[in-house]
Short mmCIF file of C-alpha atoms in Angstrom, two decimals:
data_model
loop_
_atom_site.label_atom_id
_atom_site.label_comp_id
_atom_site.label_asym_id
_atom_site.label_seq_id
_atom_site.Cartn_x
_atom_site.Cartn_y
_atom_site.Cartn_z
CA MET A 1 31.14 203.32 81.66
CA ALA A 2 32.71 201.20 84.33
CA LYS A 3 35.35 202.59 86.47
CA SER A 4 38.77 201.02 85.75
CA ALA A 5 40.60 199.33 88.56
CA ARG A 6 43.50 201.13 90.04
CA PRO A 7 46.82 199.58 89.50
CA MET A 8 48.47 198.14 92.63
CA ARG A 9 52.08 198.28 93.47
CA GLY A 10 54.50 196.80 95.96
CA MET A 11 53.27 194.44 98.65
CA ASN A 12 49.66 195.04 97.85
CA ALA A 13 50.24 193.72 94.34
CA ALA A 14 51.90 190.62 95.74
CA LEU A 15 49.06 189.92 98.11
CA ALA A 16 46.56 190.35 95.37
CA SER A 17 48.33 187.86 93.14
CA GLY A 18 48.56 185.29 95.96
CA GLU A 19 52.38 185.31 96.09
CA ALA A 20 54.39 186.18 99.11
CA GLY A 21 56.33 189.33 99.05
CA VAL A 22 59.84 189.98 100.10
CA GLY A 23 60.40 188.91 103.69
CA GLU A 24 57.11 187.11 103.92
CA ILE A 25 56.38 183.33 104.49
CA ARG A 26 55.09 181.21 101.61
CA PRO A 27 51.78 179.60 102.47
CA ALA A 28 52.16 175.96 103.69
CA ARG A 29 51.59 173.09 101.22
CA THR A 30 48.71 170.75 101.51
CA ALA A 31 49.52 167.72 103.82
CA MET A 32 50.41 164.33 102.15
CA SER A 33 47.55 161.96 101.91
CA VAL A 34 47.48 158.50 103.57
CA LYS A 35 47.75 156.79 100.19
CA GLN A 36 50.85 158.73 99.25
CA LEU A 37 52.41 157.94 102.62
CA SER A 38 51.74 154.20 102.18
CA VAL A 39 53.31 154.17 98.75
CA ALA A 40 56.43 155.90 100.02
CA LEU A 41 56.74 153.45 102.92
CA CYS A 42 56.45 150.46 100.57
CA VAL A 43 59.14 151.87 98.31
CA ALA A 44 61.45 152.31 101.31
CA LEU A 45 60.85 148.74 102.53
CA VAL A 46 61.51 147.28 99.09
CA GLY A 47 64.78 149.21 98.83
CA ALA A 48 65.88 148.03 102.26
CA GLY A 49 65.09 144.40 101.37
CA ILE A 50 67.12 144.62 98.18
CA GLY A 51 70.06 146.06 100.11
CA VAL A 52 69.95 143.34 102.79
CA GLY A 53 69.68 140.60 100.15
CA THR A 54 72.62 142.00 98.23
CA TYR A 55 74.71 142.11 101.42
CA HIS A 56 73.86 138.52 102.30
CA ALA A 57 74.60 137.39 98.75
CA ILE A 58 78.01 139.00 98.89
CA ALA A 59 78.75 137.84 102.43
CA SER A 60 77.62 134.24 101.89
CA ARG A 61 78.98 133.55 98.42
CA PRO A 62 80.57 130.06 98.09
CA VAL A 63 84.17 129.53 99.24
CA SER A 64 86.29 127.84 96.57
CA PHE A 65 89.78 126.37 96.95
CA SER A 66 91.91 123.44 95.77
CA GLY A 67 92.61 120.06 97.36
CA GLN A 68 93.92 116.57 96.70
CA VAL A 69 92.52 113.05 97.01
CA THR A 70 94.18 111.30 99.97
CA PRO A 71 93.80 107.86 101.56
CA GLU A 72 92.65 107.58 105.14
CA HIS A 73 96.08 106.22 106.05
CA ALA A 74 99.31 105.53 104.16
CA TYR A 75 101.73 102.87 105.45
CA TYR A 76 105.40 103.02 104.42
CA LEU A 77 106.78 99.55 105.22
CA ASN A 78 110.44 98.50 105.53
CA PHE A 79 112.38 95.78 107.31
CA GLN A 80 113.59 96.68 110.79
CA ASN A 81 117.06 95.26 110.17
CA THR A 82 119.30 95.60 107.13
CA GLY A 83 119.29 92.48 104.99
CA THR A 84 118.51 90.94 101.61
CA VAL A 85 114.96 90.68 100.25
CA GLN A 86 114.04 87.04 99.77
CA THR A 87 110.46 87.35 98.44
CA LEU A 88 108.17 90.20 97.41
CA THR A 89 104.70 88.73 96.92
CA VAL A 90 102.68 91.81 95.87
CA ARG A 91 102.69 94.40 93.12
CA PRO A 92 101.23 97.91 92.87
CA GLY A 93 97.45 97.74 92.56
CA ASP A 94 97.04 94.49 94.53
CA HIS A 95 94.41 94.44 97.27
CA VAL A 96 95.72 93.01 100.55
CA LYS A 97 94.17 91.87 103.82
CA ALA A 98 95.38 92.66 107.32
CA GLY A 99 98.00 90.09 108.40
CA GLN A 100 98.85 89.02 104.84
CA VAL A 101 102.57 88.38 104.21
CA LEU A 102 103.87 90.99 101.77
CA ALA A 103 107.65 90.43 101.80
CA THR A 104 110.28 88.30 103.53
CA GLN A 105 113.96 88.78 104.26
CA VAL A 106 116.74 86.19 104.25
CA SER A 107 116.53 85.01 107.88
CA SER A 108 118.79 81.96 108.21
CA VAL A 109 120.99 83.70 110.78
CA ALA A 110 117.97 84.92 112.77
CA ALA A 111 116.46 81.41 112.77
CA ALA A 112 119.76 79.90 113.98
CA ASN A 113 119.94 82.49 116.75
CA VAL A 114 116.41 81.56 117.86
CA ALA A 115 117.32 77.88 117.96
CA ALA A 116 120.46 78.58 119.99
CA ALA A 117 118.56 80.81 122.41
CA GLN A 118 115.85 78.17 122.85
CA ALA A 119 118.48 75.55 123.63
CA ALA A 120 120.04 77.86 126.22
CA VAL A 121 116.64 78.41 127.86
CA ASP A 122 116.01 74.65 128.01
CA ALA A 123 119.42 74.04 129.54
CA ASP A 124 119.03 76.78 132.15
CA THR A 125 115.54 75.50 133.02
CA ALA A 126 116.91 72.01 133.63
CA LEU A 127 119.79 73.36 135.70
CA LEU A 128 117.46 75.42 137.85
CA ALA A 129 115.23 72.40 138.46
CA GLN A 130 118.26 70.41 139.50
CA ASP A 131 119.41 73.20 141.81
CA ARG A 132 116.10 73.08 143.59
CA ASN A 133 116.28 69.26 143.90
CA PRO A 134 119.96 68.39 144.55
CA GLN A 135 119.48 64.64 145.11
CA THR A 136 121.67 62.93 142.56
CA THR A 137 120.91 59.55 141.05
CA ALA A 138 122.88 57.51 138.55
CA ASN A 139 120.66 58.72 135.76
CA GLN A 140 120.93 62.30 136.96
CA SER A 141 124.70 62.06 137.13
CA THR A 142 124.77 60.78 133.57
CA GLN A 143 122.47 63.59 132.50
CA ASP A 144 124.71 66.15 134.20
CA GLN A 145 127.72 64.84 132.33
CA LEU A 146 125.73 65.00 129.11
CA ASP A 147 124.74 68.60 129.87
CA VAL A 148 128.39 69.49 130.34
CA ALA A 149 129.24 67.92 126.98
CA LYS A 150 126.39 69.79 125.24
CA ALA A 151 127.37 73.07 126.87
CA GLN A 152 131.00 72.55 125.82
CA ALA A 153 129.92 71.85 122.24
CA ALA A 154 127.72 74.94 122.22
CA ALA A 155 130.60 77.06 123.52
CA ASN A 156 132.92 75.68 120.83
CA THR A 157 130.33 76.40 118.17
CA ALA A 158 129.87 79.97 119.42
CA GLN A 159 133.65 80.44 119.45
CA GLY A 160 133.89 79.20 115.88
CA ALA A 161 131.02 81.46 114.77
CA LEU A 162 132.76 84.46 116.35
CA ALA A 163 136.04 83.65 114.62
CA LEU A 164 134.24 83.14 111.30
CA ALA A 165 132.38 86.43 111.63
CA ALA A 166 135.59 88.29 112.48
CA ASN A 167 137.42 86.76 109.53
CA SER A 168 134.53 87.41 107.15
CA THR A 169 134.25 91.02 108.31
CA GLN A 170 137.98 91.53 107.88
CA ASN A 171 137.91 90.12 104.34
CA ASN A 172 134.84 92.13 103.34
CA VAL A 173 136.28 95.35 104.75
CA ALA A 174 139.60 94.72 103.02
CA ALA A 175 137.89 94.07 99.69
CA GLN A 176 135.73 97.17 99.98
CA THR A 177 138.74 99.24 101.09
CA THR A 178 140.47 98.14 97.89
CA VAL A 179 137.49 99.39 95.88
CA VAL A 180 137.59 102.74 97.70
CA THR A 181 141.34 103.05 97.10
CA SER A 182 140.91 102.21 93.42
CA ASP A 183 138.10 104.74 93.00
CA GLN A 184 140.17 107.38 94.81
CA THR A 185 143.15 106.68 92.55
CA THR A 186 140.93 106.94 89.47
CA LEU A 187 139.54 110.27 90.68
CA ASP A 188 143.02 111.62 91.44
CA ASN A 189 144.29 110.57 88.00
CA ASP A 190 141.37 112.21 86.22
CA ASN A 191 141.84 115.39 88.28
CA ALA A 192 145.53 115.39 87.29
CA ARG A 193 144.61 115.00 83.62
CA TYR A 194 142.11 117.83 83.91
CA ALA A 195 144.69 120.07 85.57
CA GLN A 196 147.24 119.18 82.87
CA TYR A 197 145.05 119.74 79.82
CA CYS A 198 142.42 122.18 80.97
CA SER A 199 144.30 124.74 83.09
CA ALA A 200 144.93 128.12 81.52
CA THR A 201 148.55 127.24 80.75
CA ALA A 202 147.79 123.75 79.40
CA SER A 203 144.95 125.05 77.24
CA ALA A 204 147.27 127.54 75.65
CA LEU A 205 150.06 125.03 75.04
CA ALA A 206 148.02 121.88 74.30
CA PRO A 207 148.02 122.13 70.46
CA THR A 208 151.81 122.79 70.22
CA SER A 209 153.44 121.29 73.35
CA GLN A 210 153.73 117.76 71.90
CA ALA A 211 154.38 116.25 68.56
CA PRO A 212 151.28 115.11 66.68
CA GLY A 213 150.13 111.67 67.70
CA SER A 214 152.45 111.33 70.74
CA PRO A 215 150.44 111.80 73.98
CA ALA A 216 152.20 111.63 77.34
CA PRO A 217 152.08 108.15 78.96
CA GLY A 218 149.23 107.74 81.45
CA THR A 219 147.36 110.84 80.29
CA VAL A 220 144.45 111.56 77.95
CA ALA A 221 145.78 112.59 74.58
CA PRO A 222 145.03 116.21 73.66
CA VAL A 223 143.89 117.35 70.27
CA SER A 224 146.60 116.80 67.68
CA VAL A 225 147.11 118.20 64.20
CA ALA A 226 147.99 115.85 61.36
CA PRO A 227 151.02 116.97 59.37
CA GLY A 228 150.04 118.78 56.26
CA ALA A 229 146.35 118.85 57.13
CA GLY A 230 144.28 121.96 57.33
CA MET A 231 142.01 120.88 60.23
CA PRO A 232 142.98 119.35 63.64
CA VAL A 233 142.31 115.67 64.17
CA PRO A 234 140.91 114.83 67.65
CA ALA A 235 142.97 112.24 69.49
CA ALA A 236 141.42 108.85 70.19
CA ALA A 237 139.21 108.69 73.29
CA PRO A 238 140.77 106.85 76.28
CA ALA A 239 139.83 103.21 76.71
CA ARG A 240 137.78 102.22 79.78
CA THR A 241 139.03 99.65 82.26
CA PRO A 242 136.58 97.31 84.09
CA THR A 243 136.74 99.63 87.11
CA GLY A 244 135.46 102.60 85.10
CA SER A 245 138.77 104.57 84.97
CA PRO A 246 140.19 105.72 81.65
CA THR A 247 143.29 103.88 80.48
CA ALA A 248 146.05 105.96 79.05
CA THR A 249 146.77 105.48 75.38
CA PRO A 250 150.13 103.65 74.99
CA PRO A 251 152.90 106.04 73.99
CA PRO A 252 154.10 105.73 70.43
CA SER A 253 157.51 104.38 69.53
CA HIS A 254 160.45 106.65 70.18
CA SER A 255 161.71 106.16 66.64
CA PRO A 256 162.02 109.46 64.82
CA SER A 257 158.98 110.43 62.86
CA PRO A 258 159.45 110.98 59.15
CA SER A 259 159.65 114.59 58.27
CA PRO A 260 156.81 115.86 56.14
CA THR A 261 157.67 116.64 52.52
CA PRO A 262 158.32 120.33 52.20
CA SER A 263 155.67 122.19 50.32
CA PRO A 264 156.20 125.06 48.00
CA ALA A 265 156.79 128.34 49.69
CA GLY A 266 153.57 129.94 50.81
CA SER A 267 151.43 126.82 50.21
CA THR A 268 151.74 125.06 53.61
CA PRO A 269 148.34 125.38 55.42
CA GLU A 270 148.40 126.42 59.07
CA PRO A 271 146.34 124.58 61.73
CA SER A 272 143.01 126.15 62.48
CA SER A 273 143.14 127.71 65.96
CA SER A 274 139.32 127.71 66.28
CA ALA A 275 139.10 123.96 65.51
CA THR A 276 141.94 123.25 67.95
CA SER A 277 140.17 125.24 70.66
CA PHE A 278 136.96 123.36 69.99
CA GLY A 279 138.74 119.98 70.36
CA GLN A 280 140.44 121.13 73.56
CA GLU A 281 137.10 122.32 74.98
CA GLN A 282 135.47 118.98 74.09
CA LEU A 283 138.31 117.11 75.80
CA CYS A 284 137.93 119.23 78.94
CA ASN A 285 134.17 118.68 79.02
CA ASP A 286 134.68 114.92 78.73
CA LEU A 287 137.24 114.96 81.54
CA GLN A 288 134.95 117.04 83.75
CA SER A 289 132.07 114.59 83.19
CA GLN A 290 134.38 111.68 84.00
CA ILE A 291 135.52 113.38 87.21
CA GLU A 292 131.89 113.79 88.31
CA ARG A 293 131.24 110.08 87.66
CA ASP A 294 134.43 109.18 89.55
CA GLY A 295 133.28 111.24 92.52
CA ALA A 296 129.88 109.53 92.59
CA ALA A 297 131.51 106.08 92.38
CA LEU A 298 133.89 106.98 95.22
CA ALA A 299 131.03 108.20 97.43
CA GLN A 300 129.08 104.99 96.79
CA ALA A 301 132.15 102.87 97.58
CA LYS A 302 132.72 104.71 100.85
CA ALA A 303 129.06 104.23 101.82
CA SER A 304 129.33 100.51 101.08
CA LEU A 305 132.49 100.32 103.18
CA ALA A 306 130.75 102.00 106.13
CA SER A 307 127.78 99.63 105.78
CA THR A 308 130.08 96.60 105.64
CA GLN A 309 131.94 97.71 108.76
CA SER A 310 128.69 98.39 110.65
CA THR A 311 127.15 95.04 109.68
CA GLY A 312 130.33 93.16 110.61
CA GLN A 313 130.57 94.86 113.99
CA ALA A 314 126.94 94.09 114.78
CA GLN A 315 127.41 90.42 113.86
CA GLN A 316 130.56 90.15 115.98
CA GLN A 317 128.80 91.71 118.97
CA GLN A 318 125.95 89.25 118.61
CA ASP A 319 128.37 86.31 118.35
CA GLU A 320 130.25 87.57 121.40
CA GLN A 321 127.02 87.63 123.38
CA SER A 322 126.21 84.09 122.26
CA LEU A 323 129.70 82.95 123.26
CA ALA A 324 129.41 84.56 126.69
CA GLN A 325 126.03 82.94 127.22
CA SER A 326 127.36 79.52 126.16
CA GLU A 327 130.32 79.86 128.50
CA ASP A 328 127.97 80.75 131.38
CA THR A 329 125.91 77.66 130.62
CA LEU A 330 129.05 75.52 130.54
CA GLN A 331 130.28 76.86 133.86
CA ALA A 332 126.91 76.22 135.46
CA ALA A 333 126.87 72.63 134.15
CA GLN A 334 130.40 72.01 135.36
CA ALA A 335 129.50 73.44 138.75
CA ARG A 336 126.50 71.12 138.86
CA VAL A 337 128.69 68.07 138.27
CA ALA A 338 131.16 69.23 140.91
CA ALA A 339 128.39 69.75 143.47
CA GLN A 340 126.52 66.50 142.90
CA GLY A 341 124.84 65.22 146.04
CA THR A 342 125.24 68.47 148.00
CA ALA A 343 122.56 71.06 148.70
CA LEU A 344 123.06 74.40 146.99
CA THR A 345 122.90 77.73 148.74
CA PRO A 346 120.07 80.21 148.04
CA ALA A 347 122.63 82.43 146.28
CA SER A 348 123.42 79.65 143.82
CA ILE A 349 119.74 79.11 143.12
CA ALA A 350 119.25 82.86 142.64
CA GLN A 351 122.16 82.90 140.20
CA ALA A 352 120.60 80.05 138.23
CA GLN A 353 117.29 81.92 138.13
CA SER A 354 119.05 85.06 136.86
CA GLN A 355 120.80 83.05 134.18
CA LEU A 356 117.49 81.54 133.06
CA ALA A 357 115.89 85.00 132.91
CA SER A 358 118.75 86.30 130.74
CA ALA A 359 118.40 83.32 128.41
CA GLN A 360 114.65 83.93 128.13
CA ALA A 361 115.23 87.61 127.34
CA GLN A 362 117.72 86.69 124.62
CA LEU A 363 115.24 84.19 123.19
CA ALA A 364 112.54 86.87 123.07
CA ALA A 365 114.92 89.28 121.30
CA ASP A 366 115.91 86.64 118.73
CA GLN A 367 112.27 85.72 118.14
CA LEU A 368 111.45 89.39 117.55
CA ALA A 369 114.35 89.70 115.09
CA LEU A 370 113.05 86.64 113.22
CA LYS A 371 109.54 88.10 113.17
CA GLN A 372 110.86 91.40 111.81
CA ALA A 373 112.27 89.54 108.82
CA THR A 374 108.68 89.36 107.52
CA ILE A 375 106.51 92.32 106.47
CA ILE A 376 102.76 91.81 106.91
CA ALA A 377 99.91 94.08 105.88
CA PRO A 378 98.90 96.26 108.86
CA ALA A 379 95.35 96.71 107.54
CA ASP A 380 93.10 96.01 104.58
CA GLY A 381 94.14 98.19 101.68
CA ILE A 382 95.76 98.46 98.29
CA VAL A 383 99.46 98.39 97.39
CA ALA A 384 100.31 101.83 96.03
CA ASP A 385 103.99 101.29 95.25
CA THR A 386 106.92 98.87 95.57
CA ALA A 387 110.49 100.12 95.42
CA GLY A 388 112.55 96.94 95.30
CA ALA A 389 112.78 93.30 94.26
CA ALA A 390 114.19 90.02 95.51
CA GLY A 391 117.92 90.36 96.05
CA ASP A 392 117.87 94.05 96.98
CA THR A 393 119.41 95.18 100.25
CA VAL A 394 116.76 96.82 102.43
CA GLY A 395 117.07 98.39 105.86
CA PRO A 396 115.07 100.62 108.19
CA GLU A 397 115.55 103.57 105.83
CA GLY A 398 114.22 101.66 102.81
CA VAL A 399 115.69 100.91 99.38
CA HIS A 400 118.34 103.08 97.74
CA ALA A 401 116.41 105.03 95.10
CA TYR A 402 117.54 106.37 91.74
CA GLU A 403 117.03 110.11 91.93
CA GLY A 404 116.41 110.50 88.21
CA PRO A 405 116.90 113.62 86.06
CA ALA A 406 115.06 115.81 88.59
CA ALA A 407 117.87 115.30 91.10
CA GLN A 408 120.62 116.58 88.85
CA SER A 409 122.43 119.76 89.77
CA GLY A 410 120.51 122.93 88.92
CA THR A 411 117.02 121.38 88.85
CA LEU A 412 114.21 121.36 91.39
CA VAL A 413 114.24 118.25 93.58
CA ASN A 414 110.75 117.00 94.49
CA GLN A 415 111.27 113.34 95.36
CA GLU A 416 109.55 113.27 98.77
CA PRO A 417 107.08 110.38 99.22
CA GLY A 418 103.41 110.92 100.04
CA ILE A 419 100.98 113.71 99.28
CA GLN A 420 102.35 117.26 99.08
CA LEU A 421 100.29 120.35 98.52
CA PHE A 422 103.30 122.66 98.45
CA VAL A 423 106.54 122.17 96.56
CA PRO A 424 109.36 121.83 99.12
CA SER A 425 112.17 124.33 99.01
CA ALA A 426 115.73 124.05 100.25
CA ALA A 427 116.24 125.18 103.83
CA PRO A 428 118.33 128.34 104.34
CA GLY A 429 121.99 127.50 104.34
CA SER A 430 121.52 124.00 102.89
CA ASN A 431 123.50 122.79 99.91
CA ALA A 432 120.67 122.07 97.48
CA GLY A 433 123.09 120.97 94.78
CA SER A 434 124.89 118.30 96.83
CA THR A 435 124.38 114.66 95.92
CA GLN A 436 123.00 112.63 98.81
CA ALA A 437 121.67 109.11 98.72
CA THR A 438 117.89 108.97 98.83
CA TYR A 439 115.77 106.01 99.88
CA SER A 440 112.23 104.89 99.15
CA ALA A 441 109.97 102.66 101.21
CA LEU A 442 110.00 99.04 100.08
CA LEU A 443 106.18 98.90 100.22
CA THR A 444 103.55 101.65 100.32
CA VAL A 445 100.03 100.57 101.28
CA TYR A 446 96.96 102.83 101.25
CA ALA A 447 94.21 101.84 103.70
CA GLY A 448 90.73 103.15 104.33
CA PRO A 449 88.38 105.12 102.09
CA LEU A 450 89.61 107.98 99.93
CA SER A 451 88.82 111.50 101.06
CA VAL A 452 89.79 115.01 99.98
CA THR A 453 92.36 117.00 101.92
CA ALA A 454 92.66 120.71 101.24
CA GLN A 455 94.46 123.62 102.78
CA LEU A 456 92.33 126.69 103.42
CA PRO A 457 93.87 130.16 103.90
CA GLU A 458 93.45 131.63 107.37
CA ALA A 459 91.28 134.43 105.98
CA GLN A 460 88.60 131.87 104.97
CA ILE A 461 88.85 129.34 107.79
CA ALA A 462 86.18 131.14 109.82
CA SER A 463 83.61 130.51 107.06
CA VAL A 464 83.80 126.68 107.25
CA HIS A 465 82.84 124.27 110.00
CA GLN A 466 82.49 120.54 110.58
CA GLY A 467 79.43 119.03 108.91
CA GLN A 468 79.21 121.72 106.23
CA GLY A 469 78.36 120.54 102.72
CA ALA A 470 80.70 120.92 99.76
CA THR A 471 80.83 120.24 96.04
CA LEU A 472 83.89 118.45 94.70
CA SER A 473 84.92 118.69 91.05
CA PHE A 474 87.61 116.36 89.67
CA PRO A 475 89.30 117.89 86.59
CA ALA A 476 90.95 114.57 85.72
CA THR A 477 87.65 112.70 85.39
CA GLY A 478 85.34 115.62 84.59
CA ARG A 479 82.92 114.57 87.35
CA ALA A 480 81.52 116.34 90.39
CA VAL A 481 80.18 114.73 93.56
CA PRO A 482 78.89 116.11 96.86
CA GLY A 483 80.92 115.93 100.04
CA ARG A 484 80.86 116.99 103.66
CA ILE A 485 83.53 118.50 105.90
CA SER A 486 84.48 115.86 108.47
CA GLU A 487 87.45 117.52 110.09
CA VAL A 488 89.04 120.95 110.42
CA ARG A 489 92.54 120.62 111.86
CA LEU A 490 93.60 123.43 114.14
CA ASP A 491 97.32 122.83 113.71
CA PRO A 492 98.31 125.33 111.00
CA ALA A 493 100.58 124.69 108.04
CA ARG A 494 102.84 127.68 107.64
CA VAL A 495 104.61 128.75 104.47
CA PRO A 496 106.53 131.99 103.90
CA GLY A 497 104.00 134.81 103.97
CA ALA A 498 100.88 132.70 104.57
CA THR A 499 99.16 130.35 107.01
CA TYR A 500 96.86 127.47 105.99
CA TYR A 501 94.64 124.98 107.79
CA ASN A 502 93.96 121.40 106.67
CA VAL A 503 90.33 120.54 105.95
CA THR A 504 89.23 116.92 105.38
CA ILE A 505 86.14 116.30 103.26
CA THR A 506 84.48 112.88 103.03
CA THR A 507 82.94 111.87 99.72
CA ASP A 508 82.28 108.95 97.43
CA ALA A 509 85.55 109.21 95.51
CA GLN A 510 84.98 105.92 93.68
CA ARG A 511 81.84 107.31 92.09
CA ALA A 512 83.94 110.11 90.66
CA GLY A 513 86.60 107.67 89.43
CA ALA A 514 89.23 109.42 91.57
CA LEU A 515 92.63 108.07 92.58
CA ALA A 516 94.91 109.13 95.40
CA GLY A 517 96.85 112.25 94.51
CA MET A 518 94.32 113.69 92.03
CA SER A 519 93.58 117.40 92.29
CA VAL A 520 90.12 118.55 93.31
CA ASP A 521 88.26 121.87 93.04
CA VAL A 522 86.31 122.32 96.29
CA THR A 523 83.36 124.68 96.64
CA ILE A 524 81.82 125.15 100.09
CA GLY A 525 78.49 126.85 100.57
#
């Protein structure tokens, strides 16, 4: 019989079972094989590649923002001097060539000034030639006398033109002053009516202060109540005079009104206070609207008066200059006749040269004024807009424009010409509700190819550069075309709380069917 093994305890049992005992070190594991190490390295490389790719995908995702289609250049064309449009030969959508005549201004005065200045130059040239060659012949003497007669006639004509201009200015100013006075009187009368009928006291007394049907002379009749009626009857609206002011309803006869037939006790209806209040409120609203129209008419009349005075003063100054020049020419011609046969001093010749130079300068100024009475196309392009017609008064600021409903009090005004990517807001302290005359350019011409202009936030400007490709989507046409950044402007456009930079992108806008001003979705990258 075999001898049984003795049981082992403690550390000896642990060693026998191959396990480490308490406080002992576990035997080391078998080293990783080369195959296992290669697999682990590949897994690590793949993970790193995925991480780098994800980072690049996030960092280089396309930049998207909005823009607008803009022409290469926009010309806003007006006459340099205030005057009347004679012809307007183009319409919106017309293609024009550089140098083509687009509009003309009534230029009879400018042409006459050029002719007078040319005559003065010719006369001064002849006088200077004679000063340099003082020998007098019979023919020369006759010519000198003729020059004196011509110079005298020119001086008389200039004097008459000055007197005519002064008289015309005086008459025009007087007529316009009458219009201003009439409009002021109309406004004052309407304000008085409003104060009479629409003040707190008048509103309370209006239904009972006068007999029915008997308004005060020269005032708008308040709401009246017909005798025996249960509802108030609104008084007739005031008639309008040709000047736009309401005419007071003639007062009724002062004969006593027949007394209404007494009604049985307790059966006489009382006027409705709510209906009377409604009629009074309607009357006050009408008067307030009329006062606003009176104020606008008065402002327009005052502006016309200022323009008339300015134009008259400018014409008088020009006529005074012409008169002074004609008188100088006459004096020189008379001096030439008086000095026939004698040699002139160098000072006299220098004076004649100075006079000729002044005449030539005046001729150049008059020729420029005549040239400015014609608007020509500055470049090949297309007419985007016209704001006037033959007969309109146009000046350097353009044509007086109708503001439209958007310019009424309490609404947002956005009447600025050209392309705007941000809605303008009223400057701090400005009176956004005030009515001011606005003007539009007589002609707007777009030249050059269409491109896309966008404004990129400063946080994204570092991710774009010149020559970078872009994709342009036009929501209006549903088309998309490629483009390329041609310009990044470094001058920032600042708005409250943000800074933007203009980016210009060239593209084939015609292929997308785009027009100037259309919105564009731009994707770069």
